[in-house]
Short mmCIF file of C-alpha atoms in Angstrom, two decimals:
data_model
loop_
_atom_site.label_atom_id
_atom_site.label_comp_id
_atom_site.label_asym_id
_atom_site.label_seq_id
_atom_site.Cartn_x
_atom_site.Cartn_y
_atom_site.Cartn_z
CA MET D 1436 3.67 -2.62 9.76
CA ARG D 1437 6.55 -0.97 8.02
CA LEU D 1438 9.59 -3.11 7.25
CA LEU D 1439 12.97 -2.52 5.72
CA GLU D 1440 13.24 -4.47 2.50
CA ILE D 1441 16.56 -5.64 1.10
CA LYS D 1442 16.61 -5.01 -2.66
CA GLU D 1443 18.47 -7.18 -5.18
CA ASP D 1444 21.30 -4.62 -5.32
CA GLY D 1445 21.64 -4.65 -1.51
CA SER D 1446 20.01 -1.27 -1.01
CA LEU D 1447 17.22 -0.82 1.52
CA SER D 1448 13.76 0.65 1.24
CA LEU D 1449 10.84 1.04 3.63
CA ARG D 1450 7.63 -0.78 2.69
CA GLU D 1451 4.24 -0.92 4.37
CA TYR D 1452 2.57 -4.28 4.91
CA SER D 1453 -0.85 -5.14 6.24
CA PRO D 1454 -1.41 -7.78 8.93
CA GLU D 1455 -2.88 -10.05 6.23
CA ASP D 1456 0.44 -10.16 4.39
CA VAL D 1457 2.34 -13.27 5.37
CA LEU D 1458 5.98 -12.29 5.49
CA LEU D 1459 9.17 -13.76 6.80
CA TYR D 1460 11.10 -11.11 8.66
CA ALA D 1461 13.64 -10.52 11.41
CA ILE D 1462 13.32 -8.06 14.27
CA LEU D 1463 16.02 -6.31 16.28
CA SER D 1464 16.14 -6.04 20.06
CA HIS D 1465 18.62 -3.39 21.18
CA THR D 1466 19.10 -0.38 23.40
CA TRP D 1467 19.05 3.08 21.95
CA GLY D 1468 22.11 5.25 21.86
CA ALA D 1469 22.11 9.03 21.80
CA ASP D 1470 19.14 10.41 19.87
CA ASP D 1471 21.37 12.10 17.33
CA GLN D 1472 23.23 8.81 16.70
CA GLU D 1473 20.28 6.52 15.95
CA ILE D 1474 19.06 5.94 12.40
CA THR D 1475 15.59 7.42 12.04
CA PHE D 1476 12.66 6.93 9.72
CA ARG D 1477 13.65 10.15 7.95
CA ASP D 1478 17.28 8.99 7.59
CA VAL D 1479 16.15 5.84 5.78
CA GLN D 1480 13.74 7.77 3.56
CA GLN D 1481 16.44 10.28 2.62
CA HIS D 1482 19.28 7.71 2.46
CA THR D 1483 21.26 9.62 5.09
CA GLY D 1484 22.72 8.78 8.48
CA HIS D 1485 25.54 6.50 7.33
CA HIS D 1486 27.89 8.36 9.69
CA LYS D 1487 25.73 7.69 12.77
CA ASP D 1488 26.70 5.03 15.33
CA GLY D 1489 23.27 3.41 14.95
CA TYR D 1490 23.99 2.63 11.31
CA GLN D 1491 25.93 -0.43 12.53
CA LYS D 1492 22.61 -1.94 13.64
CA LEU D 1493 21.10 -1.41 10.20
CA THR D 1494 24.15 -2.94 8.51
CA PHE D 1495 24.19 -5.89 10.89
CA CYS D 1496 20.48 -6.64 10.40
CA SER D 1497 20.72 -6.33 6.64
CA GLN D 1498 23.68 -8.71 6.46
CA GLN D 1499 22.28 -11.21 8.96
CA ALA D 1500 18.82 -11.23 7.38
CA ALA D 1501 20.38 -11.88 3.97
CA LEU D 1502 22.40 -14.76 5.46
CA ASP D 1503 19.16 -16.13 6.93
CA GLY D 1504 17.43 -15.91 3.54
CA LEU D 1505 15.16 -13.05 4.62
CA LYS D 1506 14.38 -9.94 2.59
CA HIS D 1507 12.71 -7.99 5.40
CA PHE D 1508 13.61 -6.80 8.89
CA TRP D 1509 12.31 -4.38 11.49
CA ILE D 1510 14.17 -1.91 13.71
CA ASP D 1511 12.08 0.38 15.87
CA THR D 1512 14.30 3.43 15.47
CA CYS D 1513 13.82 3.63 11.71
CA CYS D 1514 10.66 1.69 10.85
CA ILE D 1515 8.37 3.88 12.95
CA ASP D 1516 7.69 7.50 12.03
CA LYS D 1517 7.89 8.88 15.55
CA SER D 1518 6.77 12.32 14.36
CA ASN D 1519 3.32 10.78 13.80
CA SER D 1520 1.83 10.25 17.28
CA GLN D 1521 -0.95 7.95 16.01
CA GLU D 1522 1.55 5.73 14.21
CA LEU D 1523 3.80 5.67 17.28
CA GLN D 1524 0.91 4.59 19.52
CA GLU D 1525 -0.18 1.88 17.05
CA ALA D 1526 3.39 0.60 16.89
CA ILE D 1527 3.67 0.44 20.68
CA ASN D 1528 0.39 -1.47 20.84
CA SER D 1529 1.52 -3.89 18.10
CA MET D 1530 5.10 -4.57 19.18
CA PHE D 1531 4.34 -7.73 21.13
CA SER D 1532 2.76 -9.37 18.09
CA TRP D 1533 5.54 -8.10 15.83
CA TYR D 1534 8.16 -9.74 18.05
CA ARG D 1535 6.05 -12.88 18.37
CA ASP D 1536 5.54 -13.19 14.61
CA ALA D 1537 9.16 -12.54 13.63
CA ASN D 1538 11.07 -15.49 12.23
CA HIS D 1539 14.31 -14.34 13.77
CA CYS D 1540 15.07 -12.01 16.65
CA TYR D 1541 18.51 -10.43 16.56
CA VAL D 1542 20.01 -8.93 19.69
CA PHE D 1543 22.56 -6.14 19.36
CA LEU D 1544 24.54 -5.40 22.52
CA THR D 1545 26.59 -2.25 22.01
CA ASP D 1546 28.12 -2.30 25.48
CA VAL D 1547 29.58 -5.81 25.54
CA HIS D 1548 33.10 -5.55 24.17
CA LYS D 1549 35.75 -8.07 23.37
CA ASN D 1550 38.74 -7.86 25.70
CA SER D 1551 41.86 -7.05 23.75
CA SER D 1552 44.68 -9.46 24.39
CA ASP D 1553 48.19 -8.30 25.21
CA ASP D 1554 49.47 -11.62 23.89
CA ASP D 1555 50.51 -12.11 20.30
CA ASP D 1556 47.97 -14.91 20.38
CA ASP D 1557 45.51 -15.10 17.50
CA ASP D 1558 42.87 -16.19 19.99
CA ASP D 1559 41.75 -12.93 21.58
CA ARG D 1560 38.36 -14.21 22.64
CA PRO D 1561 37.49 -13.58 26.26
CA SER D 1562 37.13 -16.47 28.64
CA GLN D 1563 33.67 -17.85 29.33
CA VAL D 1564 33.70 -16.15 32.73
CA GLN D 1565 34.62 -12.76 31.21
CA TRP D 1566 31.95 -13.18 28.53
CA GLU D 1567 29.24 -14.08 31.04
CA LYS D 1568 30.14 -11.15 33.28
CA ALA D 1569 30.04 -8.69 30.37
CA PHE D 1570 26.82 -10.20 29.03
CA LYS D 1571 25.02 -10.14 32.38
CA SER D 1572 25.97 -6.52 33.02
CA SER D 1573 24.77 -5.33 29.61
CA ARG D 1574 22.47 -2.33 29.57
CA TRP D 1575 20.14 -4.43 27.37
CA PHE D 1576 18.94 -6.31 30.47
CA THR D 1577 17.70 -3.06 32.03
CA HIS D 1578 15.84 -2.04 28.89
CA GLY D 1579 12.05 -2.05 29.32
CA TRP D 1580 11.36 -3.88 26.06
CA THR D 1581 13.78 -6.75 26.77
CA LEU D 1582 11.18 -8.72 28.70
CA GLN D 1583 8.78 -8.42 25.80
CA ALA D 1584 11.40 -9.57 23.30
CA LEU D 1585 12.39 -12.55 25.45
CA SER D 1586 8.85 -13.56 26.40
CA THR D 1587 7.73 -13.74 22.78
CA LEU D 1588 10.42 -16.33 22.11
CA PHE D 1589 8.56 -18.74 24.38
CA LEU D 1590 5.39 -18.22 22.34
CA GLN D 1591 6.93 -18.71 18.93
CA SER D 1592 6.90 -21.88 16.88
CA PRO D 1593 9.78 -24.35 17.23
CA ASN D 1594 11.06 -23.17 13.83
CA THR D 1595 11.76 -19.68 15.13
CA THR D 1596 15.38 -18.95 15.81
CA LEU D 1597 17.02 -16.48 18.15
CA ILE D 1598 20.14 -15.11 16.59
CA ARG D 1599 22.36 -13.08 18.87
CA HIS D 1600 24.92 -10.53 17.92
CA VAL D 1601 26.92 -8.96 20.62
CA GLY D 1602 27.91 -5.44 19.81
CA PRO D 1603 29.38 -3.72 16.81
CA PRO D 1604 32.27 -5.13 14.77
CA GLY D 1605 35.28 -5.83 16.96
CA THR D 1606 33.22 -6.78 19.98
CA LEU D 1607 32.27 -10.13 21.43
#
């Protein structure tokens, strides 16, 4: 398993771990955007891709993992070298256990947006009804891997936490 590791200076690096290594890590459940906007394995290796929309997911996971006291996290778009078909197949076969063994599962919903208020009110949060409607219609619920991510939560220990993040900055 390859994980992103948060260094002391806040930078990120990819590191390989064997199944025998006991690590605390977070995992991200999300839907992919356009191929040219997702952060890839190569982007992380070459420290590029900061301009891509998908970089928000990397930033979010890095910040949230640090807040949760974790130094490692996994995002499929950049922790798997998809140019290596054997590695890709092994990752697909291992994903259930990777989700199951994660200490935190973060959910990033890029299509659930905060409603902007026309009032001068400081409280621009949507109502519960608006939030539920936006949440239920999220593309994430039509994503094939969502069931796997959710089902592993029922198999995890009581100490495992589901952290949710809804969308990029400025969203719900």
